[in-house]
PDB file of C-alpha atoms in Angstrom:
ATOM      1  CA  UNK A   1      65.565  61.934  90.056  1.00 41.00           C
ATOM      2  CA  UNK A   2      62.109  60.567  88.605  1.00 48.00           C
ATOM      3  CA  UNK A   3      59.341  61.330  90.725  1.00 50.00           C
ATOM      4  CA  UNK A   4      57.431  57.977  91.461  1.00 50.00           C
ATOM      5  CA  UNK A   5      53.983  57.531  90.038  1.00 49.00           C
ATOM      6  CA  UNK A   6      51.292  57.000  92.788  1.00 52.00           C
ATOM      7  CA  UNK A   7      50.233  53.924  91.664  1.00 76.00           C
ATOM      8  CA  UNK A   8      52.729  51.559  89.714  1.00 91.00           C
ATOM      9  CA  UNK A   9      52.272  51.334  86.122  1.00 96.00           C
ATOM     10  CA  UNK A  10      50.913  47.835  84.253  1.00 98.00           C
ATOM     11  CA  UNK A  11      52.524  46.250  81.330  1.00 98.00           C
ATOM     12  CA  UNK A  12      50.161  43.741  78.963  1.00 99.00           C
ATOM     13  CA  UNK A  13      52.993  41.362  78.280  1.00 98.00           C
ATOM     14  CA  UNK A  14      51.528  38.371  76.250  1.00 96.00           C
ATOM     15  CA  UNK A  15      48.169  38.130  77.765  1.00 96.00           C
ATOM     16  CA  UNK A  16      48.803  39.143  81.302  1.00 97.00           C
ATOM     17  CA  UNK A  17      48.938  42.278  82.945  1.00 98.00           C
ATOM     18  CA  UNK A  18      52.434  42.790  85.311  1.00 98.00           C
ATOM     19  CA  UNK A  19      54.800  45.403  86.835  1.00 97.00           C
ATOM     20  CA  UNK A  20      56.526  47.662  84.257  1.00 95.00           C
ATOM     21  CA  UNK A  21      59.308  46.802  86.182  1.00 94.00           C
ATOM     22  CA  UNK A  22      58.826  43.125  86.403  1.00 95.00           C
ATOM     23  CA  UNK A  23      58.132  43.250  82.211  1.00 95.00           C
ATOM     24  CA  UNK A  24      62.149  41.159  80.569  1.00 92.00           C
ATOM     25  CA  UNK A  25      62.487  39.159  77.158  1.00 91.00           C
ATOM     26  CA  UNK A  26      65.557  37.168  77.203  1.00 90.00           C
ATOM     27  CA  UNK A  27      68.875  37.520  76.290  1.00 91.00           C
ATOM     28  CA  UNK A  28      68.225  35.239  73.094  1.00 91.00           C
ATOM     29  CA  UNK A  29      65.375  37.150  71.707  1.00 93.00           C
ATOM     30  CA  UNK A  30      65.223  38.290  67.673  1.00 93.00           C
ATOM     31  CA  UNK A  31      64.418  41.368  68.946  1.00 94.00           C
ATOM     32  CA  UNK A  32      68.188  41.738  70.723  1.00 92.00           C
ATOM     33  CA  UNK A  33      70.048  39.546  68.898  1.00 91.00           C
ATOM     34  CA  UNK A  34      68.455  41.021  65.138  1.00 92.00           C
ATOM     35  CA  UNK A  35      66.504  44.154  66.340  1.00 93.00           C
ATOM     36  CA  UNK A  36      63.463  41.722  64.613  1.00 96.00           C
ATOM     37  CA  UNK A  37      61.043  43.446  65.248  1.00 97.00           C
ATOM     38  CA  UNK A  38      57.808  45.475  64.960  1.00 98.00           C
ATOM     39  CA  UNK A  39      56.220  48.435  67.141  1.00 98.00           C
ATOM     40  CA  UNK A  40      54.437  51.294  67.042  1.00 98.00           C
ATOM     41  CA  UNK A  41      53.790  54.858  69.376  1.00 96.00           C
ATOM     42  CA  UNK A  42      50.574  56.241  69.627  1.00 96.00           C
ATOM     43  CA  UNK A  43      49.839  59.261  71.732  1.00 95.00           C
ATOM     44  CA  UNK A  44      46.374  60.741  73.237  1.00 96.00           C
ATOM     45  CA  UNK A  45      44.835  63.785  73.607  1.00 95.00           C
ATOM     46  CA  UNK A  46      42.779  64.583  76.725  1.00 94.00           C
ATOM     47  CA  UNK A  47      43.837  60.928  77.526  1.00 94.00           C
ATOM     48  CA  UNK A  48      42.479  59.510  74.441  1.00 95.00           C
ATOM     49  CA  UNK A  49      44.283  57.704  71.820  1.00 97.00           C
ATOM     50  CA  UNK A  50      45.305  59.529  68.696  1.00 96.00           C
ATOM     51  CA  UNK A  51      44.045  57.594  65.539  1.00 97.00           C
ATOM     52  CA  UNK A  52      44.537  54.560  67.172  1.00 98.00           C
ATOM     53  CA  UNK A  53      43.158  51.904  64.725  1.00 98.00           C
ATOM     54  CA  UNK A  54      45.325  53.334  62.063  1.00 98.00           C
ATOM     55  CA  UNK A  55      48.626  53.083  64.321  1.00 98.00           C
ATOM     56  CA  UNK A  56      47.429  49.107  65.245  1.00 99.00           C
ATOM     57  CA  UNK A  57      46.161  49.052  61.206  1.00 98.00           C
ATOM     58  CA  UNK A  58      49.612  50.144  60.093  1.00 98.00           C
ATOM     59  CA  UNK A  59      51.652  47.532  63.141  1.00 98.00           C
ATOM     60  CA  UNK A  60      49.274  44.205  61.193  1.00 99.00           C
ATOM     61  CA  UNK A  61      51.122  45.548  57.661  1.00 98.00           C
ATOM     62  CA  UNK A  62      54.211  45.528  59.818  1.00 98.00           C
ATOM     63  CA  UNK A  63      53.572  42.286  61.069  1.00 98.00           C
ATOM     64  CA  UNK A  64      52.835  41.018  57.727  1.00 98.00           C
ATOM     65  CA  UNK A  65      55.995  42.018  56.306  1.00 97.00           C
ATOM     66  CA  UNK A  66      57.866  40.748  58.590  1.00 97.00           C
ATOM     67  CA  UNK A  67      55.947  37.556  58.470  1.00 97.00           C
ATOM     68  CA  UNK A  68      55.444  37.141  62.304  1.00 97.00           C
ATOM     69  CA  UNK A  69      51.949  35.913  64.050  1.00 97.00           C
ATOM     70  CA  UNK A  70      51.552  37.669  66.816  1.00 98.00           C
ATOM     71  CA  UNK A  71      48.669  35.349  67.857  1.00 97.00           C
ATOM     72  CA  UNK A  72      45.950  37.957  68.357  1.00 98.00           C
ATOM     73  CA  UNK A  73      43.451  39.668  65.919  1.00 98.00           C
ATOM     74  CA  UNK A  74      43.809  43.588  65.179  1.00 98.00           C
ATOM     75  CA  UNK A  75      40.115  43.367  67.472  1.00 99.00           C
ATOM     76  CA  UNK A  76      41.788  42.307  70.465  1.00 99.00           C
ATOM     77  CA  UNK A  77      44.569  43.861  70.164  1.00 99.00           C
ATOM     78  CA  UNK A  78      42.639  47.211  70.100  1.00 98.00           C
ATOM     79  CA  UNK A  79      40.993  45.442  73.058  1.00 98.00           C
ATOM     80  CA  UNK A  80      43.853  44.679  75.287  1.00 99.00           C
ATOM     81  CA  UNK A  81      44.819  48.204  74.707  1.00 99.00           C
ATOM     82  CA  UNK A  82      42.105  49.663  75.801  1.00 98.00           C
ATOM     83  CA  UNK A  83      41.912  47.588  78.795  1.00 98.00           C
ATOM     84  CA  UNK A  84      45.801  48.561  78.989  1.00 98.00           C
ATOM     85  CA  UNK A  85      45.065  52.071  78.886  1.00 98.00           C
ATOM     86  CA  UNK A  86      42.153  51.755  81.662  1.00 97.00           C
ATOM     87  CA  UNK A  87      44.144  50.101  84.514  1.00 97.00           C
ATOM     88  CA  UNK A  88      46.908  52.355  83.755  1.00 96.00           C
ATOM     89  CA  UNK A  89      44.982  55.632  84.185  1.00 95.00           C
ATOM     90  CA  UNK A  90      45.099  55.747  88.079  1.00 94.00           C
ATOM     91  CA  UNK A  91      48.935  56.405  87.631  1.00 93.00           C
ATOM     92  CA  UNK A  92      49.011  58.803  84.637  1.00 92.00           C
ATOM     93  CA  UNK A  93      47.733  61.079  87.553  1.00 89.00           C
ATOM     94  CA  UNK A  94      45.719  62.552  84.911  1.00 91.00           C
ATOM     95  CA  UNK A  95      48.273  63.545  82.008  1.00 92.00           C
ATOM     96  CA  UNK A  96      48.607  62.470  78.981  1.00 94.00           C
ATOM     97  CA  UNK A  97      50.381  59.456  77.421  1.00 96.00           C
ATOM     98  CA  UNK A  98      52.745  57.780  74.584  1.00 96.00           C
ATOM     99  CA  UNK A  99      51.153  54.123  74.037  1.00 98.00           C
ATOM    100  CA  UNK A 100      53.851  51.868  73.000  1.00 98.00           C
ATOM    101  CA  UNK A 101      53.305  48.477  71.124  1.00 99.00           C
ATOM    102  CA  UNK A 102      56.021  46.008  70.699  1.00 98.00           C
ATOM    103  CA  UNK A 103      55.811  42.254  69.053  1.00 98.00           C
ATOM    104  CA  UNK A 104      59.052  40.277  69.007  1.00 97.00           C
ATOM    105  CA  UNK A 105      59.206  37.237  67.152  1.00 95.00           C
ATOM    106  CA  UNK A 106      60.268  35.385  70.454  1.00 93.00           C
ATOM    107  CA  UNK A 107      63.503  33.750  71.197  1.00 88.00           C
ATOM    108  CA  UNK A 108      65.672  32.292  68.565  1.00 86.00           C
ATOM    109  CA  UNK A 109      64.708  28.762  67.018  1.00 82.00           C
ATOM    110  CA  UNK A 110      69.340  28.216  67.248  1.00 78.00           C
ATOM    111  CA  UNK A 111      68.732  28.766  71.408  1.00 77.00           C
ATOM    112  CA  UNK A 112      65.526  26.662  71.960  1.00 72.00           C
ATOM    113  CA  UNK A 113      67.178  24.265  74.119  1.00 73.00           C
ATOM    114  CA  UNK A 114      68.136  27.466  76.770  1.00 73.00           C
ATOM    115  CA  UNK A 115      65.727  29.755  75.885  1.00 70.00           C
ATOM    116  CA  UNK A 116      63.080  28.961  79.063  1.00 69.00           C
ATOM    117  CA  UNK A 117      60.784  31.642  78.054  1.00 69.00           C
ATOM    118  CA  UNK A 118      60.551  29.395  74.338  1.00 73.00           C
ATOM    119  CA  UNK A 119      60.488  30.608  71.023  1.00 81.00           C
ATOM    120  CA  UNK A 120      57.115  32.067  70.228  1.00 90.00           C
ATOM    121  CA  UNK A 121      56.131  35.842  69.775  1.00 95.00           C
ATOM    122  CA  UNK A 122      56.245  38.464  72.294  1.00 96.00           C
ATOM    123  CA  UNK A 123      53.490  41.327  72.369  1.00 98.00           C
ATOM    124  CA  UNK A 124      53.396  43.562  74.967  1.00 98.00           C
ATOM    125  CA  UNK A 125      51.345  47.042  75.301  1.00 99.00           C
ATOM    126  CA  UNK A 126      52.732  49.940  77.735  1.00 97.00           C
ATOM    127  CA  UNK A 127      51.686  53.457  78.301  1.00 97.00           C
ATOM    128  CA  UNK A 128      53.794  56.101  80.267  1.00 93.00           C
ATOM    129  CA  UNK A 129      52.877  59.792  80.444  1.00 93.00           C
ATOM    130  CA  UNK A 130      54.033  62.366  78.284  1.00 91.00           C
ATOM    131  CA  UNK A 131      54.926  65.717  80.250  1.00 85.00           C
ATOM    132  CA  UNK A 132      58.507  65.010  80.784  1.00 75.00           C
ATOM    133  CA  UNK A 133      58.556  64.122  76.943  1.00 74.00           C
ATOM    134  CA  UNK A 134      56.888  67.013  75.631  1.00 78.00           C
ATOM    135  CA  UNK A 135      57.950  69.924  78.338  1.00 75.00           C
ATOM    136  CA  UNK A 136      61.681  69.082  76.490  1.00 77.00           C
ATOM    137  CA  UNK A 137      60.862  69.896  73.129  1.00 82.00           C
ATOM    138  CA  UNK A 138      58.445  73.403  74.852  1.00 82.00           C
ATOM    139  CA  UNK A 139      61.524  75.117  72.831  1.00 84.00           C
ATOM    140  CA  UNK A 140      61.014  73.560  69.111  1.00 85.00           C
ATOM    141  CA  UNK A 141      57.411  74.067  69.508  1.00 85.00           C
ATOM    142  CA  UNK A 142      58.039  77.670  70.680  1.00 88.00           C
ATOM    143  CA  UNK A 143      61.206  78.651  67.809  1.00 90.00           C
ATOM    144  CA  UNK A 144      61.635  76.660  65.578  1.00 91.00           C
ATOM    145  CA  UNK A 145      64.089  73.245  64.707  1.00 90.00           C
ATOM    146  CA  UNK A 146      67.391  73.251  63.292  1.00 93.00           C
ATOM    147  CA  UNK A 147      67.471  70.322  60.964  1.00 95.00           C
ATOM    148  CA  UNK A 148      70.964  68.982  58.988  1.00 96.00           C
ATOM    149  CA  UNK A 149      70.920  67.044  55.918  1.00 98.00           C
ATOM    150  CA  UNK A 150      72.842  64.349  56.947  1.00 98.00           C
ATOM    151  CA  UNK A 151      75.547  62.125  54.291  1.00 98.00           C
ATOM    152  CA  UNK A 152      73.936  58.831  56.069  1.00 98.00           C
ATOM    153  CA  UNK A 153      70.956  57.708  53.917  1.00 97.00           C
ATOM    154  CA  UNK A 154      67.675  56.204  54.006  1.00 96.00           C
ATOM    155  CA  UNK A 155      67.961  52.605  52.968  1.00 93.00           C
ATOM    156  CA  UNK A 156      66.208  51.786  49.832  1.00 93.00           C
ATOM    157  CA  UNK A 157      63.014  49.752  49.997  1.00 91.00           C
ATOM    158  CA  UNK A 158      64.525  47.581  48.144  1.00 91.00           C
ATOM    159  CA  UNK A 159      66.508  46.260  50.276  1.00 92.00           C
ATOM    160  CA  UNK A 160      64.301  46.613  54.039  1.00 91.00           C
ATOM    161  CA  UNK A 161      61.241  48.533  53.457  1.00 94.00           C
ATOM    162  CA  UNK A 162      60.871  51.117  55.995  1.00 93.00           C
ATOM    163  CA  UNK A 163      56.668  51.793  55.243  1.00 95.00           C
ATOM    164  CA  UNK A 164      56.963  48.646  58.051  1.00 96.00           C
ATOM    165  CA  UNK A 165      57.838  50.293  61.186  1.00 96.00           C
ATOM    166  CA  UNK A 166      60.564  47.923  62.762  1.00 95.00           C
ATOM    167  CA  UNK A 167      63.356  48.554  65.342  1.00 93.00           C
ATOM    168  CA  UNK A 168      66.304  47.357  62.584  1.00 91.00           C
ATOM    169  CA  UNK A 169      67.247  51.390  62.147  1.00 92.00           C
ATOM    170  CA  UNK A 170      70.699  52.006  63.404  1.00 94.00           C
ATOM    171  CA  UNK A 171      70.999  53.891  60.441  1.00 96.00           C
ATOM    172  CA  UNK A 172      68.553  56.502  62.436  1.00 97.00           C
ATOM    173  CA  UNK A 173      71.139  57.127  64.832  1.00 97.00           C
ATOM    174  CA  UNK A 174      73.818  57.267  62.823  1.00 98.00           C
ATOM    175  CA  UNK A 175      71.821  60.638  61.011  1.00 98.00           C
ATOM    176  CA  UNK A 176      71.374  61.638  64.374  1.00 98.00           C
ATOM    177  CA  UNK A 177      75.320  61.442  65.658  1.00 98.00           C
ATOM    178  CA  UNK A 178      76.170  62.867  62.216  1.00 98.00           C
ATOM    179  CA  UNK A 179      73.417  65.701  62.636  1.00 98.00           C
ATOM    180  CA  UNK A 180      74.814  66.595  65.829  1.00 97.00           C
ATOM    181  CA  UNK A 181      78.565  67.352  65.003  1.00 97.00           C
ATOM    182  CA  UNK A 182      77.569  69.617  62.942  1.00 96.00           C
ATOM    183  CA  UNK A 183      74.696  71.334  65.076  1.00 94.00           C
ATOM    184  CA  UNK A 184      74.542  70.286  68.828  1.00 92.00           C
ATOM    185  CA  UNK A 185      71.101  70.929  68.391  1.00 88.00           C
ATOM    186  CA  UNK A 186      69.528  70.271  65.445  1.00 94.00           C
ATOM    187  CA  UNK A 187      67.388  67.469  63.948  1.00 96.00           C
ATOM    188  CA  UNK A 188      68.109  65.232  60.878  1.00 98.00           C
ATOM    189  CA  UNK A 189      67.409  65.032  57.806  1.00 98.00           C
ATOM    190  CA  UNK A 190      68.140  61.987  54.841  1.00 98.00           C
ATOM    191  CA  UNK A 191      67.616  62.318  51.339  1.00 98.00           C
ATOM    192  CA  UNK A 192      67.768  58.661  49.254  1.00 97.00           C
ATOM    193  CA  UNK A 193      70.296  57.641  46.921  1.00 95.00           C
ATOM    194  CA  UNK A 194      68.943  59.991  44.100  1.00 96.00           C
ATOM    195  CA  UNK A 195      69.619  62.742  47.107  1.00 97.00           C
ATOM    196  CA  UNK A 196      66.183  63.482  47.352  1.00 98.00           C
ATOM    197  CA  UNK A 197      64.553  64.147  50.560  1.00 98.00           C
ATOM    198  CA  UNK A 198      62.803  61.109  52.859  1.00 98.00           C
ATOM    199  CA  UNK A 199      62.586  61.039  55.927  1.00 98.00           C
ATOM    200  CA  UNK A 200      63.531  62.773  59.561  1.00 97.00           C
ATOM    201  CA  UNK A 201      64.739  59.710  62.307  1.00 97.00           C
ATOM    202  CA  UNK A 202      61.094  59.771  63.944  1.00 93.00           C
ATOM    203  CA  UNK A 203      58.650  62.177  61.885  1.00 96.00           C
ATOM    204  CA  UNK A 204      57.684  62.944  58.345  1.00 98.00           C
ATOM    205  CA  UNK A 205      59.115  66.525  56.309  1.00 98.00           C
ATOM    206  CA  UNK A 206      56.362  69.180  55.076  1.00 98.00           C
ATOM    207  CA  UNK A 207      57.538  72.009  53.268  1.00 98.00           C
ATOM    208  CA  UNK A 208      55.690  75.214  51.536  1.00 98.00           C
ATOM    209  CA  UNK A 209      56.520  76.660  48.152  1.00 96.00           C
ATOM    210  CA  UNK A 210      54.338  79.424  46.241  1.00 95.00           C
ATOM    211  CA  UNK A 211      51.119  78.495  48.265  1.00 94.00           C
ATOM    212  CA  UNK A 212      51.380  75.122  48.158  1.00 97.00           C
ATOM    213  CA  UNK A 213      52.485  72.031  50.711  1.00 98.00           C
ATOM    214  CA  UNK A 214      54.598  69.613  49.298  1.00 98.00           C
ATOM    215  CA  UNK A 215      56.244  66.162  51.233  1.00 98.00           C
ATOM    216  CA  UNK A 216      58.440  63.594  49.794  1.00 98.00           C
ATOM    217  CA  UNK A 217      57.157  60.636  47.528  1.00 96.00           C
ATOM    218  CA  UNK A 218      55.749  57.953  49.950  1.00 95.00           C
ATOM    219  CA  UNK A 219      58.437  55.098  48.376  1.00 91.00           C
ATOM    220  CA  UNK A 220      61.555  55.116  51.175  1.00 93.00           C
ATOM    221  CA  UNK A 221      59.354  56.715  54.075  1.00 96.00           C
ATOM    222  CA  UNK A 222      57.749  55.453  57.001  1.00 96.00           C
ATOM    223  CA  UNK A 223      54.132  56.183  55.773  1.00 96.00           C
ATOM    224  CA  UNK A 224      53.178  58.202  59.248  1.00 96.00           C
ATOM    225  CA  UNK A 225      49.766  58.518  60.581  1.00 97.00           C
ATOM    226  CA  UNK A 226      50.378  62.001  61.360  1.00 97.00           C
ATOM    227  CA  UNK A 227      52.154  62.590  58.082  1.00 98.00           C
ATOM    228  CA  UNK A 228      48.200  61.022  56.659  1.00 97.00           C
ATOM    229  CA  UNK A 229      46.189  63.195  58.615  1.00 97.00           C
ATOM    230  CA  UNK A 230      48.627  66.862  57.786  1.00 97.00           C
ATOM    231  CA  UNK A 231      47.680  65.908  54.200  1.00 98.00           C
ATOM    232  CA  UNK A 232      43.952  65.145  54.850  1.00 98.00           C
ATOM    233  CA  UNK A 233      43.413  68.331  56.954  1.00 97.00           C
ATOM    234  CA  UNK A 234      45.106  70.967  54.074  1.00 97.00           C
ATOM    235  CA  UNK A 235      42.934  68.820  51.666  1.00 97.00           C
ATOM    236  CA  UNK A 236      39.970  69.793  54.085  1.00 97.00           C
ATOM    237  CA  UNK A 237      41.081  73.228  54.316  1.00 97.00           C
ATOM    238  CA  UNK A 238      41.127  73.751  50.462  1.00 97.00           C
ATOM    239  CA  UNK A 239      45.716  74.094  50.589  1.00 97.00           C
ATOM    240  CA  UNK A 240      47.370  72.424  47.501  1.00 95.00           C
ATOM    241  CA  UNK A 241      49.022  69.204  48.904  1.00 97.00           C
ATOM    242  CA  UNK A 242      51.658  66.914  47.022  1.00 97.00           C
ATOM    243  CA  UNK A 243      54.051  64.540  47.160  1.00 98.00           C
ATOM    244  CA  UNK A 244      57.092  65.377  45.072  1.00 98.00           C
ATOM    245  CA  UNK A 245      61.042  64.663  44.960  1.00 98.00           C
ATOM    246  CA  UNK A 246      61.993  67.276  46.756  1.00 98.00           C
ATOM    247  CA  UNK A 247      65.428  68.452  46.909  1.00 98.00           C
ATOM    248  CA  UNK A 248      68.228  69.853  49.293  1.00 97.00           C
ATOM    249  CA  UNK A 249      67.858  73.170  46.534  1.00 97.00           C
ATOM    250  CA  UNK A 250      64.416  73.065  47.351  1.00 97.00           C
ATOM    251  CA  UNK A 251      64.568  72.728  51.082  1.00 96.00           C
ATOM    252  CA  UNK A 252      66.744  75.503  50.645  1.00 94.00           C
ATOM    253  CA  UNK A 253      64.014  77.522  49.036  1.00 94.00           C
ATOM    254  CA  UNK A 254      61.272  76.847  51.031  1.00 96.00           C
ATOM    255  CA  UNK A 255      58.823  79.508  52.225  1.00 97.00           C
ATOM    256  CA  UNK A 256      58.681  77.224  55.485  1.00 96.00           C
ATOM    257  CA  UNK A 257      59.018  73.785  56.488  1.00 96.00           C
ATOM    258  CA  UNK A 258      57.744  71.574  59.442  1.00 96.00           C
ATOM    259  CA  UNK A 259      57.950  67.876  60.665  1.00 96.00           C
ATOM    260  CA  UNK A 260      55.019  65.788  61.544  1.00 96.00           C
ATOM    261  CA  UNK A 261      55.070  63.263  64.577  1.00 93.00           C
ATOM    262  CA  UNK A 262      53.072  61.011  66.342  1.00 86.00           C
TER     263      UNK A 262
END
């Protein structure tokens, strides 16, 4: 049973700060009806947000792709995020935290006569301690992670572009279920319609072959912030890193491989 924090966590919800347990959206919201929303997840190190601006840049690119006007400039969103963190520090009890930005299109216009919350977009920002999530991943950090290349493939970008971070990703869940049936402890690794590796269900893939770091082409993937940072660090260290078409055969012949995820 989760221990109650000494101080209740607060959520930024359309310009107000309310208790986390009171944050609600309508059952007629586009997010529930269609998965019509975009989001970002960031984390802290030493209670300092990790590349927050990069995550917000991607959030606003996703908003532009989805044609959602959240009503806030990116600077206003950053200020709201900073205030959300500051207000929640006592409840976090010194732990590092996850920052979640969720923006829905709002209530469906078809139901506007009965949606008392209205049809304007909804913006929420919340933070929660990472200690329980990270603790559960300790075994993977210590002993490595298994992954399965799943029958479920990534959705081609000509249909829904995965570079926009949206919630309409049931194919991720299908891939995870398929992976679990093959190996109960495995993570899912997807391919595109050509059979080339794309990404995991919330992470990007890297492998090493003959001293060179390879990662999938950025066409049909979410271009992760940590993916970009990893490539930058590799180049600063003088390591060769290249975006490439990677086939399952190449993965089998890799010297090592890893996932990146914020």
